[in-house]
Coordinates of C-alpha atoms in Angstrom, one line a residue:
M26 CA 0.0 0.0 0.0
R27 CA 1.0 3.6 -0.6
G28 CA -0.6 6.8 0.8
V29 CA -1.3 5.5 4.3
R30 CA 1.4 5.5 6.9
I31 CA 1.2 2.9 9.6
I32 CA 2.6 3.5 13.1
V33 CA 3.0 0.6 15.6
D34 CA 3.8 1.6 19.2
G35 CA 5.2 4.9 18.1
V36 CA 7.5 3.6 15.4
S37 CA 6.7 3.7 11.7
E38 CA 5.9 0.3 10.1
S39 CA 6.0 2.0 6.7
L40 CA 9.1 1.9 4.5
P41 CA 11.2 5.0 3.7
D42 CA 9.9 4.9 0.0
G43 CA 6.3 5.1 1.2
Q44 CA 5.2 1.5 1.0
S45 CA 3.1 0.1 3.9
Q46 CA 2.9 -3.6 4.6
V47 CA 0.4 -5.1 7.1
D48 CA 1.5 -8.8 6.9
G49 CA 4.0 -8.2 9.7
I50 CA 1.5 -6.7 12.2
D51 CA 0.3 -9.0 14.9
L52 CA -3.3 -7.9 15.5
G53 CA -3.6 -10.5 18.3
T54 CA -1.7 -8.0 20.6
A55 CA -3.4 -4.8 19.4
Q56 CA -5.1 -2.9 22.2
Q57 CA -6.1 0.3 20.4
I58 CA -6.2 1.4 16.7
E59 CA -6.5 5.1 15.9
V60 CA -7.2 6.3 12.4
L61 CA -6.3 9.9 11.4
R62 CA -7.9 10.9 8.1
G63 CA -6.5 13.6 5.8
P64 CA -3.0 14.6 4.8
S65 CA -0.4 14.5 7.6
S66 CA 2.9 14.9 5.9
T67 CA 3.9 17.8 8.2
L68 CA 4.5 15.4 11.1
Y69 CA 4.9 12.0 9.3
G70 CA 6.5 12.7 6.0
N71 CA 6.3 10.7 2.8
A72 CA 3.0 9.0 1.9
A73 CA 1.2 10.3 4.9
G74 CA -2.2 10.8 3.2
G75 CA -3.7 9.2 6.3
I76 CA -2.4 7.6 9.5
I77 CA -3.2 4.2 11.1
S78 CA -1.7 4.1 14.6
I79 CA -1.7 0.8 16.5
T80 CA -1.0 0.5 20.2
S81 CA -0.2 -2.9 21.5
E82 CA -1.1 -4.4 24.9
L83 CA 1.5 -3.7 27.6
G84 CA 1.4 -2.9 31.3
S85 CA -1.6 -2.2 33.7
T86 CA -2.5 -5.8 33.9
E87 CA -2.5 -8.7 36.4
P88 CA -0.2 -11.6 35.4
Y89 CA -1.9 -14.0 33.1
V90 CA -1.4 -16.9 30.7
E91 CA -4.1 -17.6 28.1
G92 CA -4.6 -19.8 25.1
S93 CA -7.1 -19.5 22.2
V94 CA -8.3 -22.0 19.7
A95 CA -10.6 -21.0 16.8
G96 CA -11.9 -22.9 13.8
G97 CA -14.2 -22.2 10.9
S98 CA -15.3 -22.9 7.4
Y99 CA -12.9 -23.5 4.5
G100 CA -10.2 -25.0 6.7
Y101 CA -9.7 -22.0 9.0
Q102 CA -7.7 -22.7 12.1
L103 CA -6.1 -20.3 14.7
L104 CA -3.9 -21.3 17.6
Q105 CA -2.8 -18.6 20.0
A106 CA -0.9 -18.4 23.3
K107 CA -0.3 -15.2 25.2
A108 CA 1.4 -14.3 28.5
A109 CA 1.7 -10.9 30.2
D110 CA 2.6 -9.3 33.5
S111 CA 2.9 -5.7 34.9
G112 CA 5.3 -4.9 37.7
E113 CA 6.5 -1.8 39.5
S114 CA 9.3 -1.2 37.0
I115 CA 9.0 -3.9 34.3
D116 CA 6.1 -5.0 32.1
Y117 CA 6.2 -7.7 29.4
L118 CA 4.0 -9.3 26.8
L119 CA 4.6 -12.5 24.8
N120 CA 2.2 -13.7 22.0
V121 CA 2.6 -16.6 19.6
S122 CA 0.0 -17.4 17.0
R123 CA -0.4 -19.8 14.0
T124 CA -3.1 -19.3 11.3
T125 CA -4.0 -21.7 8.5
V126 CA -6.9 -21.6 6.0
D127 CA -7.6 -23.5 2.8
G128 CA -9.6 -20.5 1.5
Y129 CA -13.1 -20.0 0.1
R130 CA -11.7 -20.0 -3.5
D131 CA -9.5 -22.4 -5.3
H132 CA -5.8 -21.6 -5.0
S133 CA -6.2 -19.4 -1.9
E134 CA -4.4 -21.5 0.8
F135 CA -2.7 -19.4 3.5
E136 CA -0.3 -20.3 6.4
S137 CA 1.4 -18.0 8.9
T138 CA 3.2 -18.1 12.2
A139 CA 3.8 -14.9 14.2
L140 CA 5.7 -14.1 17.3
T141 CA 5.5 -10.8 19.3
A142 CA 7.5 -9.9 22.4
R143 CA 7.4 -6.6 24.2
V144 CA 9.2 -5.3 27.3
A145 CA 9.0 -2.0 29.1
Y146 CA 11.5 -0.9 31.7
R147 CA 11.0 2.2 34.0
P148 CA 14.3 3.0 35.8
T149 CA 12.7 6.2 37.2
Q150 CA 9.3 7.7 37.3
R151 CA 10.2 10.0 34.5
D152 CA 11.9 7.5 32.1
E153 CA 10.6 4.5 30.2
L154 CA 12.5 2.2 27.7
Q155 CA 10.5 -0.1 25.5
F156 CA 11.8 -3.0 23.4
S157 CA 9.7 -4.9 20.8
L158 CA 10.6 -8.0 18.8
S159 CA 8.3 -9.3 16.1
A160 CA 8.8 -12.2 13.7
I161 CA 6.6 -13.7 11.0
D162 CA 7.0 -16.9 8.9
Q163 CA 4.5 -17.1 6.0
P164 CA 5.5 -20.0 3.8
T165 CA 2.2 -20.1 1.8
A166 CA -0.1 -17.3 0.6
E167 CA -1.6 -18.4 -2.7
D168 CA -3.2 -15.8 -5.0
A169 CA -6.5 -16.8 -6.7
G170 CA -6.5 -13.7 -8.8
G171 CA -9.5 -11.8 -10.3
I172 CA -12.2 -13.5 -12.4
N173 CA -14.8 -12.0 -14.7
E174 CA -18.6 -11.9 -14.2
Q175 CA -19.2 -14.9 -16.4
Q176 CA -16.7 -17.1 -14.6
A177 CA -18.0 -15.9 -11.2
S178 CA -21.6 -16.8 -12.1
T179 CA -20.5 -20.3 -13.2
D180 CA -18.2 -21.0 -10.2
R181 CA -17.7 -18.3 -7.6
R182 CA -15.0 -20.3 -5.9
S183 CA -12.8 -20.8 -9.0
A184 CA -9.5 -19.1 -9.4
R185 CA -8.2 -17.2 -12.4
D186 CA -6.7 -19.9 -14.8
R187 CA -3.4 -18.0 -15.3
N188 CA -2.9 -17.8 -11.6
V189 CA -3.2 -21.5 -11.2
L190 CA -1.1 -22.2 -14.3
F191 CA 1.8 -20.0 -13.0
D192 CA 1.3 -20.9 -9.3
S193 CA 0.8 -17.3 -8.3
G194 CA 1.4 -16.5 -4.6
E195 CA 4.0 -15.3 -2.2
K196 CA 6.3 -16.4 0.7
L197 CA 7.5 -14.1 3.5
D198 CA 10.0 -14.3 6.3
Q199 CA 10.4 -11.1 8.4
Q200 CA 12.0 -10.0 11.7
R201 CA 11.8 -6.6 13.3
L202 CA 13.4 -5.1 16.4
T203 CA 12.4 -1.7 17.8
A204 CA 13.5 0.4 20.7
L205 CA 11.6 3.4 22.1
Y206 CA 12.7 5.8 24.9
K207 CA 10.4 8.3 26.5
A208 CA 11.3 10.8 29.2
N209 CA 9.7 13.8 30.9
R210 CA 12.7 16.1 30.6
L211 CA 13.4 19.8 29.7
G212 CA 9.9 20.9 30.5
G213 CA 8.3 18.4 28.1
E214 CA 8.4 14.9 26.7
V215 CA 11.4 13.6 24.8
T216 CA 10.9 10.5 22.5
V217 CA 13.7 8.7 20.8
R218 CA 13.0 5.7 18.4
N219 CA 15.2 3.2 16.6
Y220 CA 14.3 0.2 14.6
Y221 CA 15.8 -2.5 12.4
A222 CA 14.0 -4.9 10.1
N223 CA 14.9 -7.8 7.7
R224 CA 12.4 -9.0 5.1
D225 CA 12.8 -12.0 2.8
F226 CA 10.0 -12.0 0.2
A227 CA 9.4 -14.1 -2.9
N228 CA 6.4 -14.2 -5.2
K229 CA 5.2 -15.7 -8.5
L230 CA 3.2 -13.5 -10.9
P231 CA 1.0 -14.9 -13.7
F232 CA 3.3 -14.2 -16.6
T233 CA 6.6 -15.7 -17.9
G234 CA 9.2 -12.9 -18.4
G235 CA 10.4 -11.9 -14.9
G236 CA 7.3 -13.4 -13.3
A237 CA 9.2 -14.8 -10.3
V238 CA 10.5 -12.2 -7.9
D239 CA 13.0 -12.6 -5.1
L240 CA 13.5 -9.6 -2.7
Q241 CA 15.9 -9.4 0.2
R242 CA 15.2 -6.2 2.1
F243 CA 16.9 -4.6 5.1
Y244 CA 15.6 -1.3 6.5
Y245 CA 16.2 0.7 9.6
G246 CA 15.6 4.2 11.1
L247 CA 16.3 6.6 13.9
G248 CA 14.1 9.5 15.0
A249 CA 13.6 11.9 17.9
Q250 CA 11.1 14.5 18.9
Y251 CA 10.4 16.9 21.7
A252 CA 6.9 18.0 22.8
S253 CA 6.5 20.9 25.2
D254 CA 4.5 20.3 28.3
Q255 CA 0.8 20.3 27.3
S256 CA -0.4 20.7 31.0
N257 CA 1.4 24.0 31.8
S258 CA -0.3 27.3 31.8
S259 CA 1.5 28.6 28.7
R260 CA -0.7 29.4 25.7
F261 CA 2.0 28.2 23.3
Q262 CA 3.0 24.6 22.7
F263 CA 5.1 23.0 20.1
V264 CA 6.5 19.7 18.8
T265 CA 9.8 19.4 16.9
G266 CA 11.9 16.5 15.7
F267 CA 13.7 14.6 12.9
D268 CA 13.5 11.3 11.1
L269 CA 16.3 9.4 9.4
D270 CA 15.3 6.2 7.5
R271 CA 17.2 3.9 5.2
Q272 CA 16.1 1.0 2.9
D273 CA 18.4 -1.5 1.1
D274 CA 16.8 -3.9 -1.4
D275 CA 18.3 -6.7 -3.4
R276 CA 15.7 -7.4 -6.1
R277 CA 16.0 -10.2 -8.6
R278 CA 13.5 -11.5 -11.2
F279 CA 13.4 -14.9 -12.9
D280 CA 11.3 -16.3 -15.7
N281 CA 8.2 -18.1 -14.4
N282 CA 7.6 -21.1 -16.7
E283 CA 4.2 -22.2 -15.6
G284 CA 5.3 -22.3 -11.9
A285 CA 8.9 -23.4 -12.5
I286 CA 11.5 -20.7 -11.7
E287 CA 14.0 -20.5 -14.5
D288 CA 16.6 -18.0 -15.9
L289 CA 17.6 -14.8 -14.2
V290 CA 16.4 -11.8 -16.2
F291 CA 16.8 -8.9 -13.7
D292 CA 19.2 -8.1 -10.9
Q293 CA 19.7 -4.8 -9.1
N294 CA 20.3 -3.2 -5.7
E295 CA 17.9 -0.4 -4.7
K296 CA 18.7 2.0 -1.8
V297 CA 16.4 4.7 -0.4
E298 CA 17.5 7.4 2.0
S299 CA 14.8 9.5 3.7
N300 CA 15.7 12.5 5.9
G301 CA 13.1 14.8 7.5
V302 CA 12.9 17.6 10.0
F303 CA 9.6 19.1 11.3
V304 CA 8.0 21.6 13.7
Q305 CA 4.3 21.9 14.8
T306 CA 3.1 24.8 16.9
S307 CA -0.2 25.6 18.7
L308 CA -1.2 29.0 20.1
D309 CA -4.2 29.9 22.2
L310 CA -5.0 33.4 21.0
S311 CA -7.8 33.6 23.6
E312 CA -10.1 31.4 25.6
S313 CA -12.0 30.7 22.4
W314 CA -9.5 30.9 19.5
N315 CA -6.7 28.5 18.7
L316 CA -4.2 28.7 15.9
S317 CA -1.9 25.8 14.8
A318 CA 0.8 25.7 12.1
G319 CA 3.4 23.2 11.0
L320 CA 6.2 22.8 8.6
R321 CA 8.3 19.9 7.5
F322 CA 11.2 19.4 5.0
D323 CA 12.0 16.0 3.5
E324 CA 14.7 14.8 1.2
V325 CA 14.2 11.3 -0.3
E326 CA 16.9 9.8 -2.5
F327 CA 16.6 6.6 -4.7
D328 CA 19.9 5.0 -5.8
V329 CA 19.8 2.0 -8.1
S330 CA 22.8 -0.2 -9.1
D331 CA 22.0 -2.4 -12.1
R332 CA 23.8 -5.8 -11.8
Y333 CA 22.2 -7.4 -14.8
L334 CA 24.2 -5.9 -17.6
A335 CA 23.1 -8.1 -20.5
D336 CA 20.7 -5.4 -21.6
G337 CA 22.9 -2.4 -20.6
N338 CA 23.7 -0.5 -17.4
D339 CA 20.6 1.3 -16.1
S340 CA 22.2 2.5 -12.8
G341 CA 21.2 6.0 -11.6
V342 CA 20.1 8.3 -8.8
I343 CA 16.9 10.2 -8.3
S344 CA 16.3 12.6 -5.5
F345 CA 13.3 14.7 -4.3
Q346 CA 13.0 17.6 -1.9
E347 CA 9.6 18.5 -0.5
W348 CA 8.2 21.2 1.9
S349 CA 5.0 20.2 3.7
P350 CA 3.2 23.1 5.4
S351 CA -0.1 22.9 7.4
L352 CA -2.3 25.5 9.1
S353 CA -5.5 25.3 11.1
A354 CA -7.8 27.5 13.3
S355 CA -10.6 26.7 15.7
Y356 CA -13.2 28.6 17.6
T357 CA -14.8 27.1 20.7
N358 CA -17.8 28.2 22.7
D359 CA -20.6 26.6 24.7
V360 CA -22.3 25.3 21.5
G361 CA -19.3 23.5 20.0
V362 CA -16.2 23.9 17.9
L363 CA -15.9 25.5 14.5
F364 CA -12.7 24.6 12.7
A365 CA -10.9 25.2 9.4
A366 CA -7.7 23.4 8.2
Y367 CA -5.2 23.4 5.4
G368 CA -2.9 20.5 4.9
T369 CA -0.5 19.0 2.4
S370 CA 0.9 15.6 1.6
F371 CA 3.4 14.2 -0.9
E372 CA 4.0 10.6 -2.0
T373 CA 7.1 9.6 -3.9
P374 CA 6.9 6.6 -6.2
T375 CA 7.9 3.4 -4.4
T376 CA 10.7 1.3 -5.6
T377 CA 8.1 -1.1 -7.1
E378 CA 6.3 1.7 -8.9
F379 CA 9.6 3.0 -10.3
A380 CA 9.6 -0.1 -12.6
N381 CA 11.0 1.0 -16.0
P382 CA 8.4 0.6 -18.8
D383 CA 11.1 0.9 -21.4
G384 CA 12.4 -2.5 -20.4
G385 CA 15.7 -3.5 -18.6
G386 CA 16.6 -2.4 -15.1
G387 CA 16.9 0.9 -13.4
F388 CA 14.1 3.3 -12.6
N389 CA 11.6 5.3 -14.6
Q390 CA 13.4 8.6 -14.7
G391 CA 10.3 10.5 -15.7
L392 CA 8.2 9.7 -12.7
Q393 CA 7.5 12.5 -10.2
P394 CA 6.0 12.5 -6.6
Q395 CA 2.3 13.0 -6.1
N396 CA 1.4 16.2 -4.2
S397 CA -1.9 17.2 -2.6
E398 CA -3.4 20.2 -1.0
S399 CA -6.4 19.7 1.3
F400 CA -8.9 22.3 2.6
E401 CA -11.4 21.4 5.3
I402 CA -14.1 23.3 7.3
G403 CA -16.3 21.7 9.9
F404 CA -18.2 21.8 13.1
K405 CA -18.4 19.6 16.2
S406 CA -20.8 19.8 19.1
M407 CA -21.9 17.8 22.1
I408 CA -25.6 18.4 23.1
G409 CA -26.7 16.3 26.0
R410 CA -26.1 12.7 25.1
M411 CA -25.7 13.5 21.4
A412 CA -22.4 14.3 19.6
L413 CA -22.5 15.8 16.1
A414 CA -19.7 16.3 13.6
M415 CA -19.9 17.8 10.1
A416 CA -17.1 18.6 7.6
A417 CA -16.7 19.6 4.0
F418 CA -13.4 19.1 2.2
H419 CA -11.7 19.8 -1.1
I420 CA -8.5 18.1 -2.2
D421 CA -6.4 19.1 -5.2
L422 CA -3.8 16.6 -6.5
E423 CA -1.0 17.1 -8.9
D424 CA 1.0 14.4 -10.7
E425 CA -1.2 11.6 -9.2
L426 CA 0.4 8.2 -9.6
V427 CA -1.8 6.1 -11.8
P428 CA -1.2 2.5 -13.0
F429 CA -1.1 1.2 -16.6
E430 CA -0.2 -2.0 -18.5
L431 CA 1.7 -2.6 -21.7
A432 CA 0.6 -5.0 -24.4
T433 CA 4.1 -6.2 -24.6
A434 CA 4.2 -7.0 -20.8
P435 CA 0.7 -8.4 -19.9
G436 CA 0.1 -8.8 -16.2
R437 CA 2.9 -6.2 -15.2
T438 CA 1.9 -2.9 -13.8
F439 CA 3.7 0.4 -14.5
Y440 CA 3.0 3.9 -13.3
A441 CA 2.7 7.4 -14.8
N442 CA 1.8 10.8 -13.5
A443 CA -1.7 12.2 -14.2
G444 CA -1.9 15.9 -14.8
A445 CA -4.3 16.8 -12.0
S446 CA -7.3 15.5 -10.1
T447 CA -9.8 16.8 -7.5
R448 CA -11.8 15.3 -4.7
K449 CA -14.7 17.0 -3.0
G450 CA -16.8 15.7 -0.2
L451 CA -19.2 16.2 2.7
E452 CA -19.2 14.1 5.9
A453 CA -21.6 14.1 8.8
E454 CA -21.7 11.9 11.9
L455 CA -24.2 11.6 14.8
S456 CA -23.6 9.6 18.0
W457 CA -26.5 9.2 20.5
S458 CA -26.0 7.6 23.9
I459 CA -29.6 6.4 24.4
S460 CA -28.8 4.9 27.8
E461 CA -25.9 3.6 29.7
N462 CA -26.0 0.3 27.8
L463 CA -27.4 1.4 24.4
S464 CA -26.0 3.7 21.8
M465 CA -26.5 4.5 18.1
D466 CA -24.2 5.9 15.5
L467 CA -25.2 7.4 12.1
S468 CA -22.8 8.6 9.4
W469 CA -23.3 10.0 6.0

């Protein structure tokens, strides 16, 4: 996925080039999932058209050990074991799960084993150090592919014939280690994050030339931020920090001869360096008025080294620099909150989307980042047991990344920039707490 940045326990799960992968996330340990809609590049950088922030279980619990067994149709089986404890200075969580399913459709078998371990250590009342280790082994994930209306009406459970012929699917082996340090220092909160991840990925696509992919990926990052104390009497608060992320991919393609992996036809190393600095401020102009503003600068560099020279040397470097401003204002009274916001986001092509439509290796040198500007105005109110929220938005996009296929390379997807596109919308939501045990939500 591109365009949605995923944060797990304060550390980005998304890659420096903007890709987001969910197969390494253990939802069996998720305690809370927060979704932030709208562009958020000012704080989160590349591909932050929206944010999904996942907080895992840890702390504030009595010691326990539990096991879960689930089963269902189409060969679904889930085995899970979990243990946790919370002490005065140390908390821990350990979760192991195994999932298998034959699938509703033909050629859709799936198998995965996941491990998650988290430890939090508090040497003082003002300091906390968290370590997280996650590992996933996914030896089977078959791809049934898309079928047309006629085939679906004949046999809804059938797979696309080419996907079966070429044995389409993927295998994954991934490990990730993160460290997060939080401290109440210098009149605010200091956060330092560091992560390392290794990902071995292989998949078969439903075509011959280069239809078998082998990807060895190592990525890591370091970041820090300072947030001034939100509880003090000052009308001015701010957050500032930096992010440094690196990605190193060894990508090879082989011919896929009806499921058999044959000759090497593509071999290159792809490096991505992403550096960003940001500041976000908030000022209470009065008891009713608040003004917020933010600014971020990012530099993203793609460096490709072509190691398959039979069709020429397509090595090269592409770099982008982007400024991401944001501005918002709100007015609060006894009735509710009236707000207006302006935000920006940018999305560089990912290493996969940089695939060269002219053939050979290297990157598509003509591809540019996608940029957006978003304008939003809305109102929120709480009246008794009812909560009302309404918003209107307008988003302008330039150089939107759109996919296309070539007749000479059926089944392969390449990308180009569209000139411009626009999105307009209205949203409304009503929540009504009818009683202590009954509530109703309506959205439009």
